[in-house]
Amino acid sequence: MRSYASKQGSASLVQQGFSLLEMAIVLVVVGLLLGGSLIPLSIQMEKQDRDATERQLQDIREALIGFALTNGRLPCPDTDNDGQMNGLASCTSSVGVIPWVDLGLGQQDAWGQPFTYRVSGDFADNTDGTTCSSPATIGISFSLCSVGDISVLDAAGGNPVALTLPAIVLSHGKNWATTAGTDEVENTDADAIYVARSYSTNTASPFDDLMIWVSPSILKNKMLTAELLP
């Protein structure tokens, strides 16, 4: 009897041991599966943020053109972060953040950061027309011959993507240009040259900036259609 009972106890211990081992294996497998799913989830979340910011940028472009149609000029940048334009007479500072209060838009991108905004002075000051040969139209800051001073390249020191732009708006993405990538640095140095290229997480040359710009042809065509320019 003792031998039989002893055997039963040993069998029970073996069964318990196998149950614990099996549970450990299951936990390891579940952990691996969960760990592997975190990467696609993070990528999906960033894509959602980028898509949301892209939509915001499209709305900003529409608002900038609408502002020009209403006021005869593009807005000056906000340079003190109160959401309103600064330097109304001549846009003494051509770069800042979008005047989100004046445009009636949201203040920040999907990562909680303001949108950088640059405008060409001839399209935003309160002087009628420009120094080019077209006759000035009363109440309109620019003329059909006005030329913007903003350029977009496909890389720092690279080939042109868009030239003579009146205005540009950008989000510096999730990393807020904290990397050492030369293309992202080009978008933070406050000059009139910007880079637009494909999204990349390459550590040697990361790039997650998003941007839109106001096309001079579209802006002038809108002004002509509204009979605000001759």
mmCIF file with all atom_site columns, C-alpha atoms in Angstrom:
data_model
loop_
_atom_site.group_PDB
_atom_site.id
_atom_site.type_symbol
_atom_site.label_atom_id
_atom_site.label_alt_id
_atom_site.label_comp_id
_atom_site.label_asym_id
_atom_site.label_entity_id
_atom_site.label_seq_id
_atom_site.pdbx_PDB_ins_code
_atom_site.Cartn_x
_atom_site.Cartn_y
_atom_site.Cartn_z
_atom_site.occupancy
_atom_site.B_iso_or_equiv
_atom_site.pdbx_formal_charge
_atom_site.auth_seq_id
_atom_site.auth_comp_id
_atom_site.auth_asym_id
_atom_site.auth_atom_id
_atom_site.pdbx_PDB_model_num
ATOM 1   C CA . MET A 1 1   ? 0.000   0.000  0.000   1.00 0.00 ? 1   MET A CA 1
ATOM 2   C CA . ARG A 1 2   ? 2.779   2.379  0.908   1.00 0.00 ? 2   ARG A CA 1
ATOM 3   C CA . SER A 1 3   ? 4.521   1.634  -2.361  1.00 0.00 ? 3   SER A CA 1
ATOM 4   C CA . TYR A 1 4   ? 1.337   2.301  -4.318  1.00 0.00 ? 4   TYR A CA 1
ATOM 5   C CA . ALA A 1 5   ? 0.708   5.547  -2.444  1.00 0.00 ? 5   ALA A CA 1
ATOM 6   C CA . SER A 1 6   ? 4.293   6.605  -2.983  1.00 0.00 ? 6   SER A CA 1
ATOM 7   C CA . LYS A 1 7   ? 3.977   5.993  -6.685  1.00 0.00 ? 7   LYS A CA 1
ATOM 8   C CA . GLN A 1 8   ? 0.770   8.020  -6.798  1.00 0.00 ? 8   GLN A CA 1
ATOM 9   C CA . GLY A 1 9   ? 2.460   10.919 -5.029  1.00 0.00 ? 9   GLY A CA 1
ATOM 10  C CA . SER A 1 10  ? 5.410   10.797 -7.408  1.00 0.00 ? 10  SER A CA 1
ATOM 11  C CA . ALA A 1 11  ? 3.086   10.784 -10.406 1.00 0.00 ? 11  ALA A CA 1
ATOM 12  C CA . SER A 1 12  ? 1.227   13.774 -8.991  1.00 0.00 ? 12  SER A CA 1
ATOM 13  C CA . LEU A 1 13  ? 4.461   15.694 -8.550  1.00 0.00 ? 13  LEU A CA 1
ATOM 14  C CA . VAL A 1 14  ? 5.511   14.838 -12.082 1.00 0.00 ? 14  VAL A CA 1
ATOM 15  C CA . GLN A 1 15  ? 2.160   16.022 -13.402 1.00 0.00 ? 15  GLN A CA 1
ATOM 16  C CA . GLN A 1 16  ? 2.438   19.256 -11.410 1.00 0.00 ? 16  GLN A CA 1
ATOM 17  C CA . GLY A 1 17  ? 5.942   19.738 -12.677 1.00 0.00 ? 17  GLY A CA 1
ATOM 18  C CA . PHE A 1 18  ? 4.874   19.373 -16.273 1.00 0.00 ? 18  PHE A CA 1
ATOM 19  C CA . SER A 1 19  ? 2.007   21.828 -15.686 1.00 0.00 ? 19  SER A CA 1
ATOM 20  C CA . LEU A 1 20  ? 4.397   24.481 -14.372 1.00 0.00 ? 20  LEU A CA 1
ATOM 21  C CA . LEU A 1 21  ? 6.770   23.920 -17.251 1.00 0.00 ? 21  LEU A CA 1
ATOM 22  C CA . GLU A 1 22  ? 3.977   24.167 -19.749 1.00 0.00 ? 22  GLU A CA 1
ATOM 23  C CA . MET A 1 23  ? 2.746   27.376 -18.106 1.00 0.00 ? 23  MET A CA 1
ATOM 24  C CA . ALA A 1 24  ? 6.238   28.837 -18.250 1.00 0.00 ? 24  ALA A CA 1
ATOM 25  C CA . ILE A 1 25  ? 6.485   28.004 -21.949 1.00 0.00 ? 25  ILE A CA 1
ATOM 26  C CA . VAL A 1 26  ? 3.090   29.583 -22.597 1.00 0.00 ? 26  VAL A CA 1
ATOM 27  C CA . LEU A 1 27  ? 4.123   32.745 -20.746 1.00 0.00 ? 27  LEU A CA 1
ATOM 28  C CA . VAL A 1 28  ? 7.332   32.971 -22.735 1.00 0.00 ? 28  VAL A CA 1
ATOM 29  C CA . VAL A 1 29  ? 5.459   32.547 -26.024 1.00 0.00 ? 29  VAL A CA 1
ATOM 30  C CA . VAL A 1 30  ? 2.847   35.139 -25.028 1.00 0.00 ? 30  VAL A CA 1
ATOM 31  C CA . GLY A 1 31  ? 5.605   37.528 -24.015 1.00 0.00 ? 31  GLY A CA 1
ATOM 32  C CA . LEU A 1 32  ? 7.344   37.120 -27.351 1.00 0.00 ? 32  LEU A CA 1
ATOM 33  C CA . LEU A 1 33  ? 4.104   37.665 -29.210 1.00 0.00 ? 33  LEU A CA 1
ATOM 34  C CA . LEU A 1 34  ? 3.284   40.794 -27.225 1.00 0.00 ? 34  LEU A CA 1
ATOM 35  C CA . GLY A 1 35  ? 6.798   42.130 -27.622 1.00 0.00 ? 35  GLY A CA 1
ATOM 36  C CA . GLY A 1 36  ? 6.673   41.570 -31.354 1.00 0.00 ? 36  GLY A CA 1
ATOM 37  C CA . SER A 1 37  ? 3.326   43.319 -31.640 1.00 0.00 ? 37  SER A CA 1
ATOM 38  C CA . LEU A 1 38  ? 4.606   46.504 -29.987 1.00 0.00 ? 38  LEU A CA 1
ATOM 39  C CA . ILE A 1 39  ? 6.636   47.545 -33.022 1.00 0.00 ? 39  ILE A CA 1
ATOM 40  C CA . PRO A 1 40  ? 3.752   47.403 -35.515 1.00 0.00 ? 40  PRO A CA 1
ATOM 41  C CA . LEU A 1 41  ? 1.523   49.172 -32.970 1.00 0.00 ? 41  LEU A CA 1
ATOM 42  C CA . SER A 1 42  ? 4.003   52.021 -32.542 1.00 0.00 ? 42  SER A CA 1
ATOM 43  C CA . ILE A 1 43  ? 4.340   52.339 -36.300 1.00 0.00 ? 43  ILE A CA 1
ATOM 44  C CA . GLN A 1 44  ? 0.572   52.405 -36.664 1.00 0.00 ? 44  GLN A CA 1
ATOM 45  C CA . MET A 1 45  ? 0.239   55.104 -34.004 1.00 0.00 ? 45  MET A CA 1
ATOM 46  C CA . GLU A 1 46  ? 2.880   57.269 -35.672 1.00 0.00 ? 46  GLU A CA 1
ATOM 47  C CA . LYS A 1 47  ? 1.134   56.854 -39.015 1.00 0.00 ? 47  LYS A CA 1
ATOM 48  C CA . GLN A 1 48  ? -2.090  58.048 -37.422 1.00 0.00 ? 48  GLN A CA 1
ATOM 49  C CA . ASP A 1 49  ? -0.300  61.090 -36.010 1.00 0.00 ? 49  ASP A CA 1
ATOM 50  C CA . ARG A 1 50  ? 1.302   61.847 -39.365 1.00 0.00 ? 50  ARG A CA 1
ATOM 51  C CA . ASP A 1 51  ? -2.022  61.494 -41.188 1.00 0.00 ? 51  ASP A CA 1
ATOM 52  C CA . ALA A 1 52  ? -3.706  63.821 -38.673 1.00 0.00 ? 52  ALA A CA 1
ATOM 53  C CA . THR A 1 53  ? -0.912  66.386 -39.052 1.00 0.00 ? 53  THR A CA 1
ATOM 54  C CA . GLU A 1 54  ? -1.116  66.161 -42.845 1.00 0.00 ? 54  GLU A CA 1
ATOM 55  C CA . ARG A 1 55  ? -4.821  67.030 -42.616 1.00 0.00 ? 55  ARG A CA 1
ATOM 56  C CA . GLN A 1 56  ? -4.018  69.969 -40.356 1.00 0.00 ? 56  GLN A CA 1
ATOM 57  C CA . LEU A 1 57  ? -1.450  71.234 -42.849 1.00 0.00 ? 57  LEU A CA 1
ATOM 58  C CA . GLN A 1 58  ? -3.970  71.031 -45.677 1.00 0.00 ? 58  GLN A CA 1
ATOM 59  C CA . ASP A 1 59  ? -6.413  73.078 -43.588 1.00 0.00 ? 59  ASP A CA 1
ATOM 60  C CA . ILE A 1 60  ? -3.682  75.626 -42.872 1.00 0.00 ? 60  ILE A CA 1
ATOM 61  C CA . ARG A 1 61  ? -2.958  76.057 -46.586 1.00 0.00 ? 61  ARG A CA 1
ATOM 62  C CA . GLU A 1 62  ? -6.641  76.647 -47.291 1.00 0.00 ? 62  GLU A CA 1
ATOM 63  C CA . ALA A 1 63  ? -6.807  79.129 -44.404 1.00 0.00 ? 63  ALA A CA 1
ATOM 64  C CA . LEU A 1 64  ? -3.754  81.039 -45.684 1.00 0.00 ? 64  LEU A CA 1
ATOM 65  C CA . ILE A 1 65  ? -5.271  81.415 -49.136 1.00 0.00 ? 65  ILE A CA 1
ATOM 66  C CA . GLY A 1 66  ? -8.611  82.392 -47.610 1.00 0.00 ? 66  GLY A CA 1
ATOM 67  C CA . PHE A 1 67  ? -6.852  84.998 -45.468 1.00 0.00 ? 67  PHE A CA 1
ATOM 68  C CA . ALA A 1 68  ? -5.192  86.459 -48.582 1.00 0.00 ? 68  ALA A CA 1
ATOM 69  C CA . LEU A 1 69  ? -8.529  86.621 -50.410 1.00 0.00 ? 69  LEU A CA 1
ATOM 70  C CA . THR A 1 70  ? -10.089 88.433 -47.457 1.00 0.00 ? 70  THR A CA 1
ATOM 71  C CA . ASN A 1 71  ? -7.234  90.747 -46.507 1.00 0.00 ? 71  ASN A CA 1
ATOM 72  C CA . GLY A 1 72  ? -5.249  91.192 -49.719 1.00 0.00 ? 72  GLY A CA 1
ATOM 73  C CA . ARG A 1 73  ? -2.138  89.740 -48.123 1.00 0.00 ? 73  ARG A CA 1
ATOM 74  C CA . LEU A 1 74  ? -0.808  86.635 -46.404 1.00 0.00 ? 74  LEU A CA 1
ATOM 75  C CA . PRO A 1 75  ? -0.579  86.844 -42.615 1.00 0.00 ? 75  PRO A CA 1
ATOM 76  C CA . CYS A 1 76  ? 2.634   87.728 -40.826 1.00 0.00 ? 76  CYS A CA 1
ATOM 77  C CA . PRO A 1 77  ? 4.087   85.054 -38.518 1.00 0.00 ? 77  PRO A CA 1
ATOM 78  C CA . ASP A 1 78  ? 3.362   84.908 -34.809 1.00 0.00 ? 78  ASP A CA 1
ATOM 79  C CA . THR A 1 79  ? 6.678   85.567 -33.067 1.00 0.00 ? 79  THR A CA 1
ATOM 80  C CA . ASP A 1 80  ? 5.590   85.685 -29.407 1.00 0.00 ? 80  ASP A CA 1
ATOM 81  C CA . ASN A 1 81  ? 3.397   82.559 -29.324 1.00 0.00 ? 81  ASN A CA 1
ATOM 82  C CA . ASP A 1 82  ? 0.134   84.317 -28.583 1.00 0.00 ? 82  ASP A CA 1
ATOM 83  C CA . GLY A 1 83  ? -1.479  83.038 -31.775 1.00 0.00 ? 83  GLY A CA 1
ATOM 84  C CA . GLN A 1 84  ? -1.661  86.469 -33.393 1.00 0.00 ? 84  GLN A CA 1
ATOM 85  C CA . MET A 1 85  ? 0.385   88.131 -36.118 1.00 0.00 ? 85  MET A CA 1
ATOM 86  C CA . ASN A 1 86  ? 3.345   90.329 -35.237 1.00 0.00 ? 86  ASN A CA 1
ATOM 87  C CA . GLY A 1 87  ? 4.928   93.121 -37.251 1.00 0.00 ? 87  GLY A CA 1
ATOM 88  C CA . LEU A 1 88  ? 1.704   93.928 -39.075 1.00 0.00 ? 88  LEU A CA 1
ATOM 89  C CA . ALA A 1 89  ? 3.106   96.812 -41.092 1.00 0.00 ? 89  ALA A CA 1
ATOM 90  C CA . SER A 1 90  ? 6.004   95.060 -42.775 1.00 0.00 ? 90  SER A CA 1
ATOM 91  C CA . CYS A 1 91  ? 6.353   91.545 -41.307 1.00 0.00 ? 91  CYS A CA 1
ATOM 92  C CA . THR A 1 92  ? 9.721   92.492 -39.870 1.00 0.00 ? 92  THR A CA 1
ATOM 93  C CA . SER A 1 93  ? 10.232  88.852 -38.891 1.00 0.00 ? 93  SER A CA 1
ATOM 94  C CA . SER A 1 94  ? 9.483   86.547 -41.787 1.00 0.00 ? 94  SER A CA 1
ATOM 95  C CA . VAL A 1 95  ? 9.552   83.335 -39.739 1.00 0.00 ? 95  VAL A CA 1
ATOM 96  C CA . GLY A 1 96  ? 7.749   82.244 -36.582 1.00 0.00 ? 96  GLY A CA 1
ATOM 97  C CA . VAL A 1 97  ? 4.724   80.045 -35.970 1.00 0.00 ? 97  VAL A CA 1
ATOM 98  C CA . ILE A 1 98  ? 1.340   80.171 -37.626 1.00 0.00 ? 98  ILE A CA 1
ATOM 99  C CA . PRO A 1 99  ? -0.960  82.895 -36.256 1.00 0.00 ? 99  PRO A CA 1
ATOM 100 C CA . TRP A 1 100 ? -3.487  80.267 -35.282 1.00 0.00 ? 100 TRP A CA 1
ATOM 101 C CA . VAL A 1 101 ? -5.880  82.703 -33.607 1.00 0.00 ? 101 VAL A CA 1
ATOM 102 C CA . ASP A 1 102 ? -6.058  84.917 -36.700 1.00 0.00 ? 102 ASP A CA 1
ATOM 103 C CA . LEU A 1 103 ? -6.559  81.877 -38.920 1.00 0.00 ? 103 LEU A CA 1
ATOM 104 C CA . GLY A 1 104 ? -9.067  80.195 -36.613 1.00 0.00 ? 104 GLY A CA 1
ATOM 105 C CA . LEU A 1 105 ? -7.099  76.941 -36.487 1.00 0.00 ? 105 LEU A CA 1
ATOM 106 C CA . GLY A 1 106 ? -5.616  74.554 -33.962 1.00 0.00 ? 106 GLY A CA 1
ATOM 107 C CA . GLN A 1 107 ? -2.353  75.604 -32.383 1.00 0.00 ? 107 GLN A CA 1
ATOM 108 C CA . GLN A 1 108 ? -0.355  72.365 -32.411 1.00 0.00 ? 108 GLN A CA 1
ATOM 109 C CA . ASP A 1 109 ? 0.425   69.323 -34.510 1.00 0.00 ? 109 ASP A CA 1
ATOM 110 C CA . ALA A 1 110 ? -0.289  65.747 -33.411 1.00 0.00 ? 110 ALA A CA 1
ATOM 111 C CA . TRP A 1 111 ? 2.846   65.770 -31.216 1.00 0.00 ? 111 TRP A CA 1
ATOM 112 C CA . GLY A 1 112 ? 1.834   68.886 -29.313 1.00 0.00 ? 112 GLY A CA 1
ATOM 113 C CA . GLN A 1 113 ? 4.216   71.264 -31.104 1.00 0.00 ? 113 GLN A CA 1
ATOM 114 C CA . PRO A 1 114 ? 3.466   74.506 -32.979 1.00 0.00 ? 114 PRO A CA 1
ATOM 115 C CA . PHE A 1 115 ? 3.692   74.734 -36.755 1.00 0.00 ? 115 PHE A CA 1
ATOM 116 C CA . THR A 1 116 ? 6.633   76.709 -38.147 1.00 0.00 ? 116 THR A CA 1
ATOM 117 C CA . TYR A 1 117 ? 5.536   79.358 -40.651 1.00 0.00 ? 117 TYR A CA 1
ATOM 118 C CA . ARG A 1 118 ? 7.605   81.432 -43.058 1.00 0.00 ? 118 ARG A CA 1
ATOM 119 C CA . VAL A 1 119 ? 6.281   84.065 -45.442 1.00 0.00 ? 119 VAL A CA 1
ATOM 120 C CA . SER A 1 120 ? 7.844   86.190 -48.186 1.00 0.00 ? 120 SER A CA 1
ATOM 121 C CA . GLY A 1 121 ? 7.647   89.851 -47.220 1.00 0.00 ? 121 GLY A CA 1
ATOM 122 C CA . ASP A 1 122 ? 6.286   91.089 -50.558 1.00 0.00 ? 122 ASP A CA 1
ATOM 123 C CA . PHE A 1 123 ? 3.222   88.893 -50.066 1.00 0.00 ? 123 PHE A CA 1
ATOM 124 C CA . ALA A 1 124 ? 2.482   89.922 -46.493 1.00 0.00 ? 124 ALA A CA 1
ATOM 125 C CA . ASP A 1 125 ? 3.329   93.602 -45.918 1.00 0.00 ? 125 ASP A CA 1
ATOM 126 C CA . ASN A 1 126 ? 0.774   96.403 -46.008 1.00 0.00 ? 126 ASN A CA 1
ATOM 127 C CA . THR A 1 127 ? 2.364   98.140 -49.003 1.00 0.00 ? 127 THR A CA 1
ATOM 128 C CA . ASP A 1 128 ? 0.267   97.923 -52.159 1.00 0.00 ? 128 ASP A CA 1
ATOM 129 C CA . GLY A 1 129 ? 1.978   95.899 -54.870 1.00 0.00 ? 129 GLY A CA 1
ATOM 130 C CA . THR A 1 130 ? 5.729   95.404 -55.096 1.00 0.00 ? 130 THR A CA 1
ATOM 131 C CA . THR A 1 131 ? 8.650   96.970 -56.903 1.00 0.00 ? 131 THR A CA 1
ATOM 132 C CA . CYS A 1 132 ? 8.067   94.872 -60.012 1.00 0.00 ? 132 CYS A CA 1
ATOM 133 C CA . SER A 1 133 ? 6.608   96.330 -63.194 1.00 0.00 ? 133 SER A CA 1
ATOM 134 C CA . SER A 1 134 ? 2.965   95.348 -62.693 1.00 0.00 ? 134 SER A CA 1
ATOM 135 C CA . PRO A 1 135 ? 0.722   98.183 -61.537 1.00 0.00 ? 135 PRO A CA 1
ATOM 136 C CA . ALA A 1 136 ? -0.149  98.038 -57.872 1.00 0.00 ? 136 ALA A CA 1
ATOM 137 C CA . THR A 1 137 ? -3.698  97.151 -56.911 1.00 0.00 ? 137 THR A CA 1
ATOM 138 C CA . ILE A 1 138 ? -5.064  99.159 -54.019 1.00 0.00 ? 138 ILE A CA 1
ATOM 139 C CA . GLY A 1 139 ? -5.327  97.071 -50.878 1.00 0.00 ? 139 GLY A CA 1
ATOM 140 C CA . ILE A 1 140 ? -3.363  94.107 -52.295 1.00 0.00 ? 140 ILE A CA 1
ATOM 141 C CA . SER A 1 141 ? 0.132   93.433 -50.982 1.00 0.00 ? 141 SER A CA 1
ATOM 142 C CA . PHE A 1 142 ? 1.427   91.671 -54.092 1.00 0.00 ? 142 PHE A CA 1
ATOM 143 C CA . SER A 1 143 ? 1.141   91.815 -57.872 1.00 0.00 ? 143 SER A CA 1
ATOM 144 C CA . LEU A 1 144 ? 1.045   89.237 -60.646 1.00 0.00 ? 144 LEU A CA 1
ATOM 145 C CA . CYS A 1 145 ? 4.781   89.710 -61.099 1.00 0.00 ? 145 CYS A CA 1
ATOM 146 C CA . SER A 1 146 ? 5.621   89.308 -57.387 1.00 0.00 ? 146 SER A CA 1
ATOM 147 C CA . VAL A 1 147 ? 8.155   86.580 -56.638 1.00 0.00 ? 147 VAL A CA 1
ATOM 148 C CA . GLY A 1 148 ? 8.526   84.760 -53.322 1.00 0.00 ? 148 GLY A CA 1
ATOM 149 C CA . ASP A 1 149 ? 11.919  84.134 -51.732 1.00 0.00 ? 149 ASP A CA 1
ATOM 150 C CA . ILE A 1 150 ? 11.376  80.618 -50.327 1.00 0.00 ? 150 ILE A CA 1
ATOM 151 C CA . SER A 1 151 ? 12.921  77.516 -51.903 1.00 0.00 ? 151 SER A CA 1
ATOM 152 C CA . VAL A 1 152 ? 12.350  73.807 -51.242 1.00 0.00 ? 152 VAL A CA 1
ATOM 153 C CA . LEU A 1 153 ? 15.042  71.257 -52.141 1.00 0.00 ? 153 LEU A CA 1
ATOM 154 C CA . ASP A 1 154 ? 15.079  67.448 -52.112 1.00 0.00 ? 154 ASP A CA 1
ATOM 155 C CA . ALA A 1 155 ? 18.059  67.459 -49.712 1.00 0.00 ? 155 ALA A CA 1
ATOM 156 C CA . ALA A 1 156 ? 20.356  69.965 -48.050 1.00 0.00 ? 156 ALA A CA 1
ATOM 157 C CA . GLY A 1 157 ? 22.279  71.446 -50.972 1.00 0.00 ? 157 GLY A CA 1
ATOM 158 C CA . GLY A 1 158 ? 20.214  69.277 -53.340 1.00 0.00 ? 158 GLY A CA 1
ATOM 159 C CA . ASN A 1 159 ? 17.930  69.793 -56.310 1.00 0.00 ? 159 ASN A CA 1
ATOM 160 C CA . PRO A 1 160 ? 14.945  72.159 -56.310 1.00 0.00 ? 160 PRO A CA 1
ATOM 161 C CA . VAL A 1 161 ? 11.464  70.850 -55.585 1.00 0.00 ? 161 VAL A CA 1
ATOM 162 C CA . ALA A 1 162 ? 9.701   74.226 -55.538 1.00 0.00 ? 162 ALA A CA 1
ATOM 163 C CA . LEU A 1 163 ? 11.003  77.781 -55.974 1.00 0.00 ? 163 LEU A CA 1
ATOM 164 C CA . THR A 1 164 ? 9.870   81.396 -55.443 1.00 0.00 ? 164 THR A CA 1
ATOM 165 C CA . LEU A 1 165 ? 7.245   80.370 -52.885 1.00 0.00 ? 165 LEU A CA 1
ATOM 166 C CA . PRO A 1 166 ? 5.167   82.977 -51.030 1.00 0.00 ? 166 PRO A CA 1
ATOM 167 C CA . ALA A 1 167 ? 4.800   80.892 -47.849 1.00 0.00 ? 167 ALA A CA 1
ATOM 168 C CA . ILE A 1 168 ? 5.605   77.540 -46.275 1.00 0.00 ? 168 ILE A CA 1
ATOM 169 C CA . VAL A 1 169 ? 4.359   75.747 -43.154 1.00 0.00 ? 169 VAL A CA 1
ATOM 170 C CA . LEU A 1 170 ? 5.925   72.717 -41.516 1.00 0.00 ? 170 LEU A CA 1
ATOM 171 C CA . SER A 1 171 ? 5.681   70.328 -38.623 1.00 0.00 ? 171 SER A CA 1
ATOM 172 C CA . HIS A 1 172 ? 9.007   69.028 -37.352 1.00 0.00 ? 172 HIS A CA 1
ATOM 173 C CA . GLY A 1 173 ? 7.485   65.627 -36.703 1.00 0.00 ? 173 GLY A CA 1
ATOM 174 C CA . LYS A 1 174 ? 7.758   63.338 -33.736 1.00 0.00 ? 174 LYS A CA 1
ATOM 175 C CA . ASN A 1 175 ? 11.443  64.026 -33.067 1.00 0.00 ? 175 ASN A CA 1
ATOM 176 C CA . TRP A 1 176 ? 11.016  67.828 -33.319 1.00 0.00 ? 176 TRP A CA 1
ATOM 177 C CA . ALA A 1 177 ? 14.296  68.022 -35.255 1.00 0.00 ? 177 ALA A CA 1
ATOM 178 C CA . THR A 1 178 ? 16.362  66.866 -32.283 1.00 0.00 ? 178 THR A CA 1
ATOM 179 C CA . THR A 1 179 ? 18.448  64.567 -34.492 1.00 0.00 ? 179 THR A CA 1
ATOM 180 C CA . ALA A 1 180 ? 21.665  65.486 -36.259 1.00 0.00 ? 180 ALA A CA 1
ATOM 181 C CA . GLY A 1 181 ? 20.294  64.822 -39.747 1.00 0.00 ? 181 GLY A CA 1
ATOM 182 C CA . THR A 1 182 ? 21.445  67.602 -42.072 1.00 0.00 ? 182 THR A CA 1
ATOM 183 C CA . ASP A 1 183 ? 18.104  67.751 -43.902 1.00 0.00 ? 183 ASP A CA 1
ATOM 184 C CA . GLU A 1 184 ? 16.149  68.338 -40.705 1.00 0.00 ? 184 GLU A CA 1
ATOM 185 C CA . VAL A 1 185 ? 18.703  70.868 -39.535 1.00 0.00 ? 185 VAL A CA 1
ATOM 186 C CA . GLU A 1 186 ? 18.145  72.773 -42.782 1.00 0.00 ? 186 GLU A CA 1
ATOM 187 C CA . ASN A 1 187 ? 14.505  73.154 -41.767 1.00 0.00 ? 187 ASN A CA 1
ATOM 188 C CA . THR A 1 188 ? 15.396  74.776 -38.439 1.00 0.00 ? 188 THR A CA 1
ATOM 189 C CA . ASP A 1 189 ? 18.064  77.321 -39.359 1.00 0.00 ? 189 ASP A CA 1
ATOM 190 C CA . ALA A 1 190 ? 15.540  80.123 -40.080 1.00 0.00 ? 190 ALA A CA 1
ATOM 191 C CA . ASP A 1 191 ? 16.765  80.796 -43.617 1.00 0.00 ? 191 ASP A CA 1
ATOM 192 C CA . ALA A 1 192 ? 14.546  80.649 -46.714 1.00 0.00 ? 192 ALA A CA 1
ATOM 193 C CA . ILE A 1 193 ? 15.717  77.191 -47.845 1.00 0.00 ? 193 ILE A CA 1
ATOM 194 C CA . TYR A 1 194 ? 13.815  74.064 -46.791 1.00 0.00 ? 194 TYR A CA 1
ATOM 195 C CA . VAL A 1 195 ? 14.028  70.349 -47.492 1.00 0.00 ? 195 VAL A CA 1
ATOM 196 C CA . ALA A 1 196 ? 11.137  68.065 -48.399 1.00 0.00 ? 196 ALA A CA 1
ATOM 197 C CA . ARG A 1 197 ? 11.838  64.376 -48.858 1.00 0.00 ? 197 ARG A CA 1
ATOM 198 C CA . SER A 1 198 ? 10.545  60.931 -47.955 1.00 0.00 ? 198 SER A CA 1
ATOM 199 C CA . TYR A 1 199 ? 10.043  59.858 -44.357 1.00 0.00 ? 199 TYR A CA 1
ATOM 200 C CA . SER A 1 200 ? 13.009  57.913 -43.003 1.00 0.00 ? 200 SER A CA 1
ATOM 201 C CA . THR A 1 201 ? 14.022  56.404 -39.659 1.00 0.00 ? 201 THR A CA 1
ATOM 202 C CA . ASN A 1 202 ? 17.575  55.766 -40.836 1.00 0.00 ? 202 ASN A CA 1
ATOM 203 C CA . THR A 1 203 ? 19.789  56.826 -37.925 1.00 0.00 ? 203 THR A CA 1
ATOM 204 C CA . ALA A 1 204 ? 22.378  58.267 -40.302 1.00 0.00 ? 204 ALA A CA 1
ATOM 205 C CA . SER A 1 205 ? 19.861  60.488 -42.080 1.00 0.00 ? 205 SER A CA 1
ATOM 206 C CA . PRO A 1 206 ? 16.504  60.594 -40.271 1.00 0.00 ? 206 PRO A CA 1
ATOM 207 C CA . PHE A 1 207 ? 13.670  62.686 -41.614 1.00 0.00 ? 207 PHE A CA 1
ATOM 208 C CA . ASP A 1 208 ? 10.110  62.973 -40.350 1.00 0.00 ? 208 ASP A CA 1
ATOM 209 C CA . ASP A 1 209 ? 9.264   66.621 -41.149 1.00 0.00 ? 209 ASP A CA 1
ATOM 210 C CA . LEU A 1 210 ? 5.931   67.339 -42.814 1.00 0.00 ? 210 LEU A CA 1
ATOM 211 C CA . MET A 1 211 ? 5.204   70.484 -44.802 1.00 0.00 ? 211 MET A CA 1
ATOM 212 C CA . ILE A 1 212 ? 2.969   72.315 -47.216 1.00 0.00 ? 212 ILE A CA 1
ATOM 213 C CA . TRP A 1 213 ? 3.566   75.480 -49.181 1.00 0.00 ? 213 TRP A CA 1
ATOM 214 C CA . VAL A 1 214 ? 1.467   78.059 -50.955 1.00 0.00 ? 214 VAL A CA 1
ATOM 215 C CA . SER A 1 215 ? 1.953   77.854 -54.699 1.00 0.00 ? 215 SER A CA 1
ATOM 216 C CA . PRO A 1 216 ? 2.397   81.337 -56.250 1.00 0.00 ? 216 PRO A CA 1
ATOM 217 C CA . SER A 1 217 ? 0.446   80.272 -59.336 1.00 0.00 ? 217 SER A CA 1
ATOM 218 C CA . ILE A 1 218 ? -2.507  78.971 -57.341 1.00 0.00 ? 218 ILE A CA 1
ATOM 219 C CA . LEU A 1 219 ? -2.547  81.994 -55.039 1.00 0.00 ? 219 LEU A CA 1
ATOM 220 C CA . LYS A 1 220 ? -2.489  84.450 -57.934 1.00 0.00 ? 220 LYS A CA 1
ATOM 221 C CA . ASN A 1 221 ? -5.108  82.473 -59.826 1.00 0.00 ? 221 ASN A CA 1
ATOM 222 C CA . LYS A 1 222 ? -7.393  82.569 -56.773 1.00 0.00 ? 222 LYS A CA 1
ATOM 223 C CA . MET A 1 223 ? -6.895  86.336 -56.568 1.00 0.00 ? 223 MET A CA 1
ATOM 224 C CA . LEU A 1 224 ? -7.658  86.733 -60.277 1.00 0.00 ? 224 LEU A CA 1
ATOM 225 C CA . THR A 1 225 ? -10.767 84.558 -60.046 1.00 0.00 ? 225 THR A CA 1
ATOM 226 C CA . ALA A 1 226 ? -12.005 86.684 -57.152 1.00 0.00 ? 226 ALA A CA 1
ATOM 227 C CA . GLU A 1 227 ? -11.240 89.779 -59.273 1.00 0.00 ? 227 GLU A CA 1
ATOM 228 C CA . LEU A 1 228 ? -8.840  91.091 -56.651 1.00 0.00 ? 228 LEU A CA 1
ATOM 229 C CA . LEU A 1 229 ? -5.964  91.325 -59.125 1.00 0.00 ? 229 LEU A CA 1
ATOM 230 C CA . PRO A 1 230 ? -6.243  92.783 -62.632 1.00 0.00 ? 230 PRO A CA 1
#
